[in-house]
Amino acid sequence: MTMPRGFTMSHVACEASQPLTRPLLPTPAFFRMADVVRITALSRATVYRRIAEGRFPPPVHLGGRACGWSPSDLQRWINDPQGYRSTGWNGDRPTDR
């Protein structure tokens, strides 16, 4: 086995014993629409249609025109996209909050 210059077998053994890990990034407090589209692979129109049907978590209004989705709500949808039903959903339309 040929080693790159400056490396010894002990370097290779140490590197092989340590698993490669990605640095952990902090989870954002809220995901914006661009993030939701990227994470779910749904289009904006499909996201809003499913919100209206109660099959996707509604956004949280953050102030002004800004809104976002909490990571826990998105995770509930990711865990069971077909069976997800928004809380407060009565079958015909969302109830007033």
mmCIF file of N, CA, C and O in Angstrom:
data_model
loop_
_atom_site.group_PDB
_atom_site.id
_atom_site.type_symbol
_atom_site.label_atom_id
_atom_site.label_comp_id
_atom_site.label_asym_id
_atom_site.label_seq_id
_atom_site.Cartn_x
_atom_site.Cartn_y
_atom_site.Cartn_z
ATOM 1 N N MET A 1 0.848 -1.168 0.000
ATOM 2 C CA MET A 1 0.000 0.000 0.000
ATOM 3 C C MET A 1 0.896 1.234 0.000
ATOM 4 O O MET A 1 1.754 1.386 0.852
ATOM 5 N N THR A 2 0.674 2.132 -0.937
ATOM 6 C CA THR A 2 1.482 3.343 -0.977
ATOM 7 C C THR A 2 0.785 4.436 -0.196
ATOM 8 O O THR A 2 -0.431 4.592 -0.268
ATOM 9 N N MET A 3 1.561 5.141 0.565
ATOM 10 C CA MET A 3 1.023 6.199 1.418
ATOM 11 C C MET A 3 1.359 7.556 0.830
ATOM 12 O O MET A 3 2.431 7.725 0.265
ATOM 13 N N PRO A 4 0.443 8.500 0.961
ATOM 14 C CA PRO A 4 0.796 9.856 0.560
ATOM 15 C C PRO A 4 1.950 10.350 1.421
ATOM 16 O O PRO A 4 2.097 9.936 2.568
ATOM 17 N N ARG A 5 2.743 11.196 0.858
ATOM 18 C CA ARG A 5 3.911 11.723 1.579
ATOM 19 C C ARG A 5 3.452 12.411 2.865
ATOM 20 O O ARG A 5 2.503 13.177 2.870
ATOM 21 N N GLY A 6 4.098 12.100 3.975
ATOM 22 C CA GLY A 6 3.773 12.707 5.256
ATOM 23 C C GLY A 6 2.784 11.888 6.082
ATOM 24 O O GLY A 6 2.485 12.225 7.209
ATOM 25 N N PHE A 7 2.240 10.805 5.523
ATOM 26 C CA PHE A 7 1.300 9.962 6.255
ATOM 27 C C PHE A 7 1.983 8.659 6.641
ATOM 28 O O PHE A 7 2.784 8.121 5.899
ATOM 29 N N THR A 8 1.626 8.159 7.785
ATOM 30 C CA THR A 8 2.122 6.862 8.223
ATOM 31 C C THR A 8 0.923 5.955 8.432
ATOM 32 O O THR A 8 -0.226 6.397 8.393
ATOM 33 N N MET A 9 1.168 4.690 8.687
ATOM 34 C CA MET A 9 0.071 3.755 8.943
ATOM 35 C C MET A 9 -0.723 4.180 10.173
ATOM 36 O O MET A 9 -1.920 3.965 10.249
ATOM 37 N N SER A 10 -0.075 4.801 11.152
ATOM 38 C CA SER A 10 -0.807 5.227 12.342
ATOM 39 C C SER A 10 -1.806 6.328 12.004
ATOM 40 O O SER A 10 -2.880 6.399 12.583
ATOM 41 N N HIS A 11 -1.472 7.194 11.045
ATOM 42 C CA HIS A 11 -2.424 8.216 10.610
ATOM 43 C C HIS A 11 -3.661 7.565 9.994
ATOM 44 O O HIS A 11 -4.784 7.941 10.275
ATOM 45 N N VAL A 12 -3.435 6.579 9.158
ATOM 46 C CA VAL A 12 -4.538 5.892 8.488
ATOM 47 C C VAL A 12 -5.395 5.150 9.512
ATOM 48 O O VAL A 12 -6.619 5.186 9.462
ATOM 49 N N ALA A 13 -4.762 4.486 10.475
ATOM 50 C CA ALA A 13 -5.511 3.750 11.493
ATOM 51 C C ALA A 13 -6.348 4.696 12.336
ATOM 52 O O ALA A 13 -7.501 4.396 12.662
ATOM 53 N N CYS A 14 -5.822 5.853 12.700
ATOM 54 C CA CYS A 14 -6.578 6.820 13.502
ATOM 55 C C CYS A 14 -7.762 7.367 12.719
ATOM 56 O O CYS A 14 -8.863 7.481 13.227
ATOM 57 N N GLU A 15 -7.532 7.704 11.451
ATOM 58 C CA GLU A 15 -8.608 8.258 10.643
ATOM 59 C C GLU A 15 -9.699 7.220 10.393
ATOM 60 O O GLU A 15 -10.869 7.536 10.358
ATOM 61 N N ALA A 16 -9.321 5.944 10.239
ATOM 62 C CA ALA A 16 -10.308 4.903 9.974
ATOM 63 C C ALA A 16 -11.152 4.611 11.208
ATOM 64 O O ALA A 16 -12.309 4.221 11.096
ATOM 65 N N SER A 17 -10.581 4.815 12.400
ATOM 66 C CA SER A 17 -11.339 4.502 13.616
ATOM 67 C C SER A 17 -12.322 5.605 14.001
ATOM 68 O O SER A 17 -13.221 5.383 14.784
ATOM 69 N N GLN A 18 -12.170 6.789 13.443
ATOM 70 C CA GLN A 18 -13.071 7.897 13.756
ATOM 71 C C GLN A 18 -14.085 8.043 12.629
ATOM 72 O O GLN A 18 -13.715 8.240 11.476
ATOM 73 N N PRO A 19 -15.378 7.924 12.936
ATOM 74 C CA PRO A 19 -16.377 8.037 11.869
ATOM 75 C C PRO A 19 -16.427 9.461 11.336
ATOM 76 O O PRO A 19 -16.180 10.426 12.057
ATOM 77 N N LEU A 20 -16.701 9.556 10.063
ATOM 78 C CA LEU A 20 -16.856 10.869 9.456
ATOM 79 C C LEU A 20 -18.222 11.409 9.827
ATOM 80 O O LEU A 20 -19.239 10.747 9.625
ATOM 81 N N THR A 21 -18.261 12.583 10.374
ATOM 82 C CA THR A 21 -19.530 13.203 10.737
ATOM 83 C C THR A 21 -19.587 14.588 10.144
ATOM 84 O O THR A 21 -18.572 15.261 9.991
ATOM 85 N N ARG A 22 -20.778 14.999 9.817
ATOM 86 C CA ARG A 22 -20.987 16.356 9.344
ATOM 87 C C ARG A 22 -21.162 17.248 10.553
ATOM 88 O O ARG A 22 -21.729 16.833 11.560
ATOM 89 N N PRO A 23 -20.716 18.474 10.469
ATOM 90 C CA PRO A 23 -20.951 19.371 11.599
ATOM 91 C C PRO A 23 -22.450 19.598 11.765
ATOM 92 O O PRO A 23 -23.181 19.722 10.783
ATOM 93 N N LEU A 24 -22.907 19.598 12.991
ATOM 94 C CA LEU A 24 -24.323 19.797 13.252
ATOM 95 C C LEU A 24 -24.672 21.270 13.114
ATOM 96 O O LEU A 24 -24.019 22.131 13.698
ATOM 97 N N LEU A 25 -25.683 21.541 12.326
ATOM 98 C CA LEU A 25 -26.147 22.911 12.149
ATOM 99 C C LEU A 25 -27.359 23.115 13.042
ATOM 100 O O LEU A 25 -28.168 22.206 13.222
ATOM 101 N N PRO A 26 -27.529 24.289 13.586
ATOM 102 C CA PRO A 26 -28.702 24.522 14.427
ATOM 103 C C PRO A 26 -29.980 24.487 13.586
ATOM 104 O O PRO A 26 -29.985 24.912 12.439
ATOM 105 N N THR A 27 -31.033 23.942 14.154
ATOM 106 C CA THR A 27 -32.322 23.914 13.481
ATOM 107 C C THR A 27 -32.939 25.301 13.584
ATOM 108 O O THR A 27 -32.975 25.873 14.673
ATOM 109 N N PRO A 28 -33.418 25.840 12.471
ATOM 110 C CA PRO A 28 -34.016 27.171 12.552
ATOM 111 C C PRO A 28 -35.313 27.133 13.349
ATOM 112 O O PRO A 28 -35.974 26.093 13.437
ATOM 113 N N ALA A 29 -35.694 28.262 13.905
ATOM 114 C CA ALA A 29 -36.935 28.342 14.671
ATOM 115 C C ALA A 29 -38.136 28.146 13.752
ATOM 116 O O ALA A 29 -39.135 27.544 14.145
ATOM 117 N N PHE A 30 -38.044 28.647 12.525
ATOM 118 C CA PHE A 30 -39.107 28.503 11.540
ATOM 119 C C PHE A 30 -38.491 28.309 10.168
ATOM 120 O O PHE A 30 -37.446 28.863 9.861
ATOM 121 N N PHE A 31 -39.154 27.491 9.344
ATOM 122 C CA PHE A 31 -38.747 27.310 7.961
ATOM 123 C C PHE A 31 -39.604 28.208 7.094
ATOM 124 O O PHE A 31 -40.827 28.265 7.265
ATOM 125 N N ARG A 32 -38.976 28.908 6.151
ATOM 126 C CA ARG A 32 -39.709 29.761 5.220
ATOM 127 C C ARG A 32 -40.153 28.930 4.019
ATOM 128 O O ARG A 32 -39.780 27.768 3.868
ATOM 129 N N MET A 33 -40.961 29.526 3.156
ATOM 130 C CA MET A 33 -41.558 28.791 2.029
ATOM 131 C C MET A 33 -40.498 28.129 1.153
ATOM 132 O O MET A 33 -40.664 26.969 0.754
ATOM 133 N N ALA A 34 -39.415 28.812 0.846
ATOM 134 C CA ALA A 34 -38.372 28.210 0.001
ATOM 135 C C ALA A 34 -37.814 26.943 0.648
ATOM 136 O O ALA A 34 -37.557 25.951 -0.043
ATOM 137 N N ASP A 35 -37.658 26.965 1.963
ATOM 138 C CA ASP A 35 -37.172 25.780 2.673
ATOM 139 C C ASP A 35 -38.197 24.656 2.610
ATOM 140 O O ASP A 35 -37.848 23.503 2.398
ATOM 141 N N VAL A 36 -39.467 24.990 2.805
ATOM 142 C CA VAL A 36 -40.543 23.988 2.789
ATOM 143 C C VAL A 36 -40.626 23.328 1.416
ATOM 144 O O VAL A 36 -40.745 22.104 1.317
ATOM 145 N N VAL A 37 -40.533 24.109 0.362
ATOM 146 C CA VAL A 37 -40.566 23.553 -0.999
ATOM 147 C C VAL A 37 -39.385 22.616 -1.216
ATOM 148 O O VAL A 37 -39.537 21.529 -1.771
ATOM 149 N N ARG A 38 -38.207 23.006 -0.741
ATOM 150 C CA ARG A 38 -37.006 22.172 -0.895
ATOM 151 C C ARG A 38 -37.117 20.898 -0.069
ATOM 152 O O ARG A 38 -36.814 19.807 -0.547
ATOM 153 N N ILE A 39 -37.584 21.003 1.171
ATOM 154 C CA ILE A 39 -37.653 19.855 2.077
ATOM 155 C C ILE A 39 -38.710 18.852 1.632
ATOM 156 O O ILE A 39 -38.492 17.646 1.654
ATOM 157 N N THR A 40 -39.884 19.347 1.231
ATOM 158 C CA THR A 40 -41.010 18.464 0.920
ATOM 159 C C THR A 40 -41.086 18.043 -0.542
ATOM 160 O O THR A 40 -41.792 17.086 -0.859
ATOM 161 N N ALA A 41 -40.404 18.747 -1.429
ATOM 162 C CA ALA A 41 -40.475 18.516 -2.879
ATOM 163 C C ALA A 41 -41.876 18.766 -3.421
ATOM 164 O O ALA A 41 -42.266 18.205 -4.442
ATOM 165 N N LEU A 42 -42.640 19.618 -2.722
ATOM 166 C CA LEU A 42 -43.954 20.037 -3.200
ATOM 167 C C LEU A 42 -43.817 21.438 -3.778
ATOM 168 O O LEU A 42 -42.969 22.215 -3.354
ATOM 169 N N SER A 43 -44.688 21.775 -4.725
ATOM 170 C CA SER A 43 -44.688 23.139 -5.254
ATOM 171 C C SER A 43 -45.416 24.064 -4.279
ATOM 172 O O SER A 43 -46.142 23.608 -3.387
ATOM 173 N N ARG A 44 -45.225 25.363 -4.448
ATOM 174 C CA ARG A 44 -45.932 26.340 -3.607
ATOM 175 C C ARG A 44 -47.440 26.125 -3.690
ATOM 176 O O ARG A 44 -48.133 26.130 -2.680
ATOM 177 N N ALA A 45 -47.934 25.939 -4.914
ATOM 178 C CA ALA A 45 -49.367 25.760 -5.111
ATOM 179 C C ALA A 45 -49.878 24.521 -4.377
ATOM 180 O O ALA A 45 -50.943 24.552 -3.756
ATOM 181 N N THR A 46 -49.121 23.441 -4.430
ATOM 182 C CA THR A 46 -49.526 22.211 -3.748
ATOM 183 C C THR A 46 -49.498 22.400 -2.240
ATOM 184 O O THR A 46 -50.396 21.921 -1.535
ATOM 185 N N VAL A 47 -48.490 23.110 -1.723
ATOM 186 C CA VAL A 47 -48.434 23.383 -0.287
ATOM 187 C C VAL A 47 -49.694 24.132 0.139
ATOM 188 O O VAL A 47 -50.375 23.728 1.094
ATOM 189 N N TYR A 48 -50.036 25.217 -0.561
ATOM 190 C CA TYR A 48 -51.211 26.001 -0.180
ATOM 191 C C TYR A 48 -52.513 25.221 -0.374
ATOM 192 O O TYR A 48 -53.443 25.348 0.426
ATOM 193 N N ARG A 49 -52.596 24.397 -1.414
ATOM 194 C CA ARG A 49 -53.797 23.581 -1.619
ATOM 195 C C ARG A 49 -53.961 22.581 -0.479
ATOM 196 O O ARG A 49 -55.053 22.414 0.072
ATOM 197 N N ARG A 50 -52.881 21.941 -0.073
ATOM 198 C CA ARG A 50 -52.960 20.979 1.034
ATOM 199 C C ARG A 50 -53.254 21.659 2.364
ATOM 200 O O ARG A 50 -53.927 21.084 3.212
ATOM 201 N N ILE A 51 -52.777 22.881 2.548
ATOM 202 C CA ILE A 51 -53.130 23.630 3.758
ATOM 203 C C ILE A 51 -54.634 23.860 3.776
ATOM 204 O O ILE A 51 -55.297 23.654 4.805
ATOM 205 N N ALA A 52 -55.205 24.277 2.643
ATOM 206 C CA ALA A 52 -56.641 24.520 2.561
ATOM 207 C C ALA A 52 -57.449 23.251 2.806
ATOM 208 O O ALA A 52 -58.547 23.303 3.370
ATOM 209 N N GLU A 53 -56.911 22.095 2.408
ATOM 210 C CA GLU A 53 -57.590 20.811 2.616
ATOM 211 C C GLU A 53 -57.336 20.243 4.006
ATOM 212 O O GLU A 53 -57.916 19.225 4.371
ATOM 213 N N GLY A 54 -56.433 20.866 4.773
ATOM 214 C CA GLY A 54 -56.092 20.358 6.098
ATOM 215 C C GLY A 54 -55.099 19.216 6.067
ATOM 216 O O GLY A 54 -54.934 18.509 7.049
ATOM 217 N N ARG A 55 -54.410 19.046 4.935
ATOM 218 C CA ARG A 55 -53.459 17.943 4.784
ATOM 219 C C ARG A 55 -52.017 18.397 4.852
ATOM 220 O O ARG A 55 -51.111 17.648 4.496
ATOM 221 N N PHE A 56 -51.777 19.616 5.308
ATOM 222 C CA PHE A 56 -50.425 20.143 5.488
ATOM 223 C C PHE A 56 -50.489 21.167 6.612
ATOM 224 O O PHE A 56 -51.497 21.868 6.754
ATOM 225 N N PRO A 57 -49.456 21.271 7.428
ATOM 226 C CA PRO A 57 -49.507 22.216 8.545
ATOM 227 C C PRO A 57 -49.637 23.656 8.059
ATOM 228 O O PRO A 57 -48.966 24.052 7.106
ATOM 229 N N PRO A 58 -50.490 24.433 8.691
ATOM 230 C CA PRO A 58 -50.598 25.843 8.305
ATOM 231 C C PRO A 58 -49.382 26.621 8.799
ATOM 232 O O PRO A 58 -48.746 26.236 9.786
ATOM 233 N N PRO A 59 -49.055 27.713 8.121
ATOM 234 C CA PRO A 59 -47.907 28.503 8.559
ATOM 235 C C PRO A 59 -48.230 29.309 9.811
ATOM 236 O O PRO A 59 -49.391 29.541 10.137
ATOM 237 N N VAL A 60 -47.189 29.713 10.500
ATOM 238 C CA VAL A 60 -47.295 30.599 11.651
ATOM 239 C C VAL A 60 -46.977 32.001 11.155
ATOM 240 O O VAL A 60 -45.962 32.196 10.475
ATOM 241 N N HIS A 61 -47.837 32.950 11.451
ATOM 242 C CA HIS A 61 -47.583 34.323 11.024
ATOM 243 C C HIS A 61 -46.554 34.946 11.951
ATOM 244 O O HIS A 61 -46.736 34.986 13.161
ATOM 245 N N LEU A 62 -45.461 35.417 11.365
ATOM 246 C CA LEU A 62 -44.336 35.925 12.136
ATOM 247 C C LEU A 62 -44.363 37.443 12.274
ATOM 248 O O LEU A 62 -43.596 38.004 13.031
ATOM 249 N N GLY A 63 -45.219 38.093 11.561
ATOM 250 C CA GLY A 63 -45.314 39.550 11.612
ATOM 251 C C GLY A 63 -45.213 40.126 10.217
ATOM 252 O O GLY A 63 -44.488 39.614 9.363
ATOM 253 N N GLY A 64 -45.959 41.180 9.979
ATOM 254 C CA GLY A 64 -45.969 41.754 8.639
ATOM 255 C C GLY A 64 -46.465 40.729 7.635
ATOM 256 O O GLY A 64 -47.489 40.090 7.838
ATOM 257 N N ARG A 65 -45.723 40.568 6.565
ATOM 258 C CA ARG A 65 -46.088 39.567 5.558
ATOM 259 C C ARG A 65 -45.301 38.277 5.711
ATOM 260 O O ARG A 65 -45.408 37.380 4.883
ATOM 261 N N ALA A 66 -44.501 38.174 6.755
ATOM 262 C CA ALA A 66 -43.649 36.991 6.944
ATOM 263 C C ALA A 66 -44.415 35.866 7.636
ATOM 264 O O ALA A 66 -45.167 36.088 8.576
ATOM 265 N N CYS A 67 -44.220 34.657 7.139
ATOM 266 C CA CYS A 67 -44.783 33.479 7.797
ATOM 267 C C CYS A 67 -43.781 32.343 7.645
ATOM 268 O O CYS A 67 -42.892 32.379 6.804
ATOM 269 N N GLY A 68 -43.922 31.346 8.493
ATOM 270 C CA GLY A 68 -43.014 30.212 8.461
ATOM 271 C C GLY A 68 -43.655 28.998 9.107
ATOM 272 O O GLY A 68 -44.741 29.078 9.676
ATOM 273 N N TRP A 69 -42.983 27.878 8.986
ATOM 274 C CA TRP A 69 -43.471 26.619 9.544
ATOM 275 C C TRP A 69 -42.520 26.159 10.637
ATOM 276 O O TRP A 69 -41.301 26.197 10.459
ATOM 277 N N SER A 70 -43.078 25.700 11.736
ATOM 278 C CA SER A 70 -42.226 25.206 12.815
ATOM 279 C C SER A 70 -41.646 23.856 12.414
ATOM 280 O O SER A 70 -42.303 23.064 11.723
ATOM 281 N N PRO A 71 -40.416 23.579 12.823
ATOM 282 C CA PRO A 71 -39.802 22.290 12.496
ATOM 283 C C PRO A 71 -40.610 21.102 13.010
ATOM 284 O O PRO A 71 -40.698 20.073 12.337
ATOM 285 N N SER A 72 -41.244 21.226 14.175
ATOM 286 C CA SER A 72 -42.009 20.092 14.714
ATOM 287 C C SER A 72 -43.249 19.807 13.865
ATOM 288 O O SER A 72 -43.597 18.647 13.646
ATOM 289 N N ASP A 73 -43.921 20.862 13.365
ATOM 290 C CA ASP A 73 -45.077 20.648 12.490
ATOM 291 C C ASP A 73 -44.655 19.977 11.189
ATOM 292 O O ASP A 73 -45.324 19.060 10.704
ATOM 293 N N LEU A 74 -43.554 20.456 10.613
ATOM 294 C CA LEU A 74 -43.076 19.827 9.377
ATOM 295 C C LEU A 74 -42.666 18.379 9.608
ATOM 296 O O LEU A 74 -42.939 17.518 8.773
ATOM 297 N N GLN A 75 -42.050 18.101 10.742
ATOM 298 C CA GLN A 75 -41.626 16.729 11.040
ATOM 299 C C GLN A 75 -42.830 15.808 11.172
ATOM 300 O O GLN A 75 -42.789 14.664 10.718
ATOM 301 N N ARG A 76 -43.925 16.289 11.780
ATOM 302 C CA ARG A 76 -45.153 15.479 11.860
ATOM 303 C C ARG A 76 -45.651 15.133 10.469
ATOM 304 O O ARG A 76 -46.087 14.005 10.213
ATOM 305 N N TRP A 77 -45.599 16.094 9.533
ATOM 306 C CA TRP A 77 -46.043 15.830 8.166
ATOM 307 C C TRP A 77 -45.082 14.865 7.476
ATOM 308 O O TRP A 77 -45.509 13.939 6.792
ATOM 309 N N ILE A 78 -43.775 15.050 7.662
ATOM 310 C CA ILE A 78 -42.779 14.180 7.030
ATOM 311 C C ILE A 78 -42.934 12.742 7.518
ATOM 312 O O ILE A 78 -42.801 11.802 6.737
ATOM 313 N N ASN A 79 -43.249 12.562 8.804
ATOM 314 C CA ASN A 79 -43.409 11.218 9.357
ATOM 315 C C ASN A 79 -44.581 10.467 8.751
ATOM 316 O O ASN A 79 -44.532 9.242 8.635
ATOM 317 N N ASP A 80 -45.656 11.169 8.354
ATOM 318 C CA ASP A 80 -46.837 10.512 7.789
ATOM 319 C C ASP A 80 -47.555 11.466 6.841
ATOM 320 O O ASP A 80 -48.602 12.012 7.172
ATOM 321 N N PRO A 81 -47.022 11.694 5.633
ATOM 322 C CA PRO A 81 -47.641 12.669 4.727
ATOM 323 C C PRO A 81 -49.051 12.282 4.275
ATOM 324 O O PRO A 81 -49.903 13.149 4.101
ATOM 325 N N GLN A 82 -49.315 11.001 4.100
ATOM 326 C CA GLN A 82 -50.651 10.591 3.642
ATOM 327 C C GLN A 82 -51.687 10.647 4.757
ATOM 328 O O GLN A 82 -52.850 10.930 4.509
ATOM 329 N N GLY A 83 -51.271 10.367 5.963
ATOM 330 C CA GLY A 83 -52.210 10.341 7.075
ATOM 331 C C GLY A 83 -52.298 11.642 7.848
ATOM 332 O O GLY A 83 -53.081 11.744 8.791
ATOM 333 N N TYR A 84 -51.508 12.649 7.466
ATOM 334 C CA TYR A 84 -51.489 13.909 8.218
ATOM 335 C C TYR A 84 -52.826 14.632 8.096
ATOM 336 O O TYR A 84 -53.387 14.746 7.017
ATOM 337 N N ARG A 85 -53.329 15.095 9.204
ATOM 338 C CA ARG A 85 -54.504 15.968 9.235
ATOM 339 C C ARG A 85 -54.195 17.098 10.199
ATOM 340 O O ARG A 85 -53.756 16.862 11.322
ATOM 341 N N SER A 86 -54.415 18.301 9.755
ATOM 342 C CA SER A 86 -54.141 19.475 10.579
ATOM 343 C C SER A 86 -55.063 19.491 11.780
ATOM 344 O O SER A 86 -56.242 19.150 11.678
ATOM 345 N N THR A 87 -54.528 19.874 12.945
ATOM 346 C CA THR A 87 -55.379 19.991 14.125
ATOM 347 C C THR A 87 -56.354 21.136 13.899
ATOM 348 O O THR A 87 -56.009 22.158 13.301
ATOM 349 N N GLY A 88 -57.575 20.962 14.354
ATOM 350 C CA GLY A 88 -58.608 21.973 14.120
ATOM 351 C C GLY A 88 -59.332 21.779 12.800
ATOM 352 O O GLY A 88 -60.121 22.597 12.387
ATOM 353 N N TRP A 89 -59.081 20.671 12.138
ATOM 354 C CA TRP A 89 -59.708 20.386 10.843
ATOM 355 C C TRP A 89 -61.001 19.634 11.082
ATOM 356 O O TRP A 89 -61.031 18.610 11.733
ATOM 357 N N ASN A 90 -62.124 20.149 10.538
ATOM 358 C CA ASN A 90 -63.411 19.513 10.785
ATOM 359 C C ASN A 90 -63.932 18.709 9.601
ATOM 360 O O ASN A 90 -65.067 18.274 9.611
ATOM 361 N N GLY A 91 -63.157 18.542 8.568
ATOM 362 C CA GLY A 91 -63.568 17.727 7.435
ATOM 363 C C GLY A 91 -63.974 18.549 6.226
ATOM 364 O O GLY A 91 -63.788 18.139 5.104
ATOM 365 N N ASP A 92 -64.569 19.731 6.430
ATOM 366 C CA ASP A 92 -64.972 20.559 5.322
ATOM 367 C C ASP A 92 -64.008 21.725 5.112
ATOM 368 O O ASP A 92 -63.606 22.009 4.014
ATOM 369 N N ARG A 93 -63.694 22.378 6.205
ATOM 370 C CA ARG A 93 -62.768 23.504 6.130
ATOM 371 C C ARG A 93 -62.177 23.733 7.500
ATOM 372 O O ARG A 93 -62.749 23.306 8.508
ATOM 373 N N PRO A 94 -61.028 24.406 7.569
ATOM 374 C CA PRO A 94 -60.415 24.619 8.876
ATOM 375 C C PRO A 94 -61.304 25.467 9.785
ATOM 376 O O PRO A 94 -62.029 26.321 9.317
ATOM 377 N N THR A 95 -61.267 25.157 11.063
ATOM 378 C CA THR A 95 -62.042 25.949 12.012
ATOM 379 C C THR A 95 -61.313 27.257 12.303
ATOM 380 O O THR A 95 -60.120 27.387 12.054
ATOM 381 N N ASP A 96 -62.039 28.231 12.812
ATOM 382 C CA ASP A 96 -61.426 29.516 13.158
ATOM 383 C C ASP A 96 -60.465 29.315 14.306
ATOM 384 O O ASP A 96 -60.732 28.560 15.224
ATOM 385 N N ARG A 97 -59.367 30.041 14.253
ATOM 386 C CA ARG A 97 -58.369 29.919 15.312
ATOM 387 C C ARG A 97 -58.444 31.082 16.238
ATOM 388 O O ARG A 97 -58.699 32.145 16.043
#
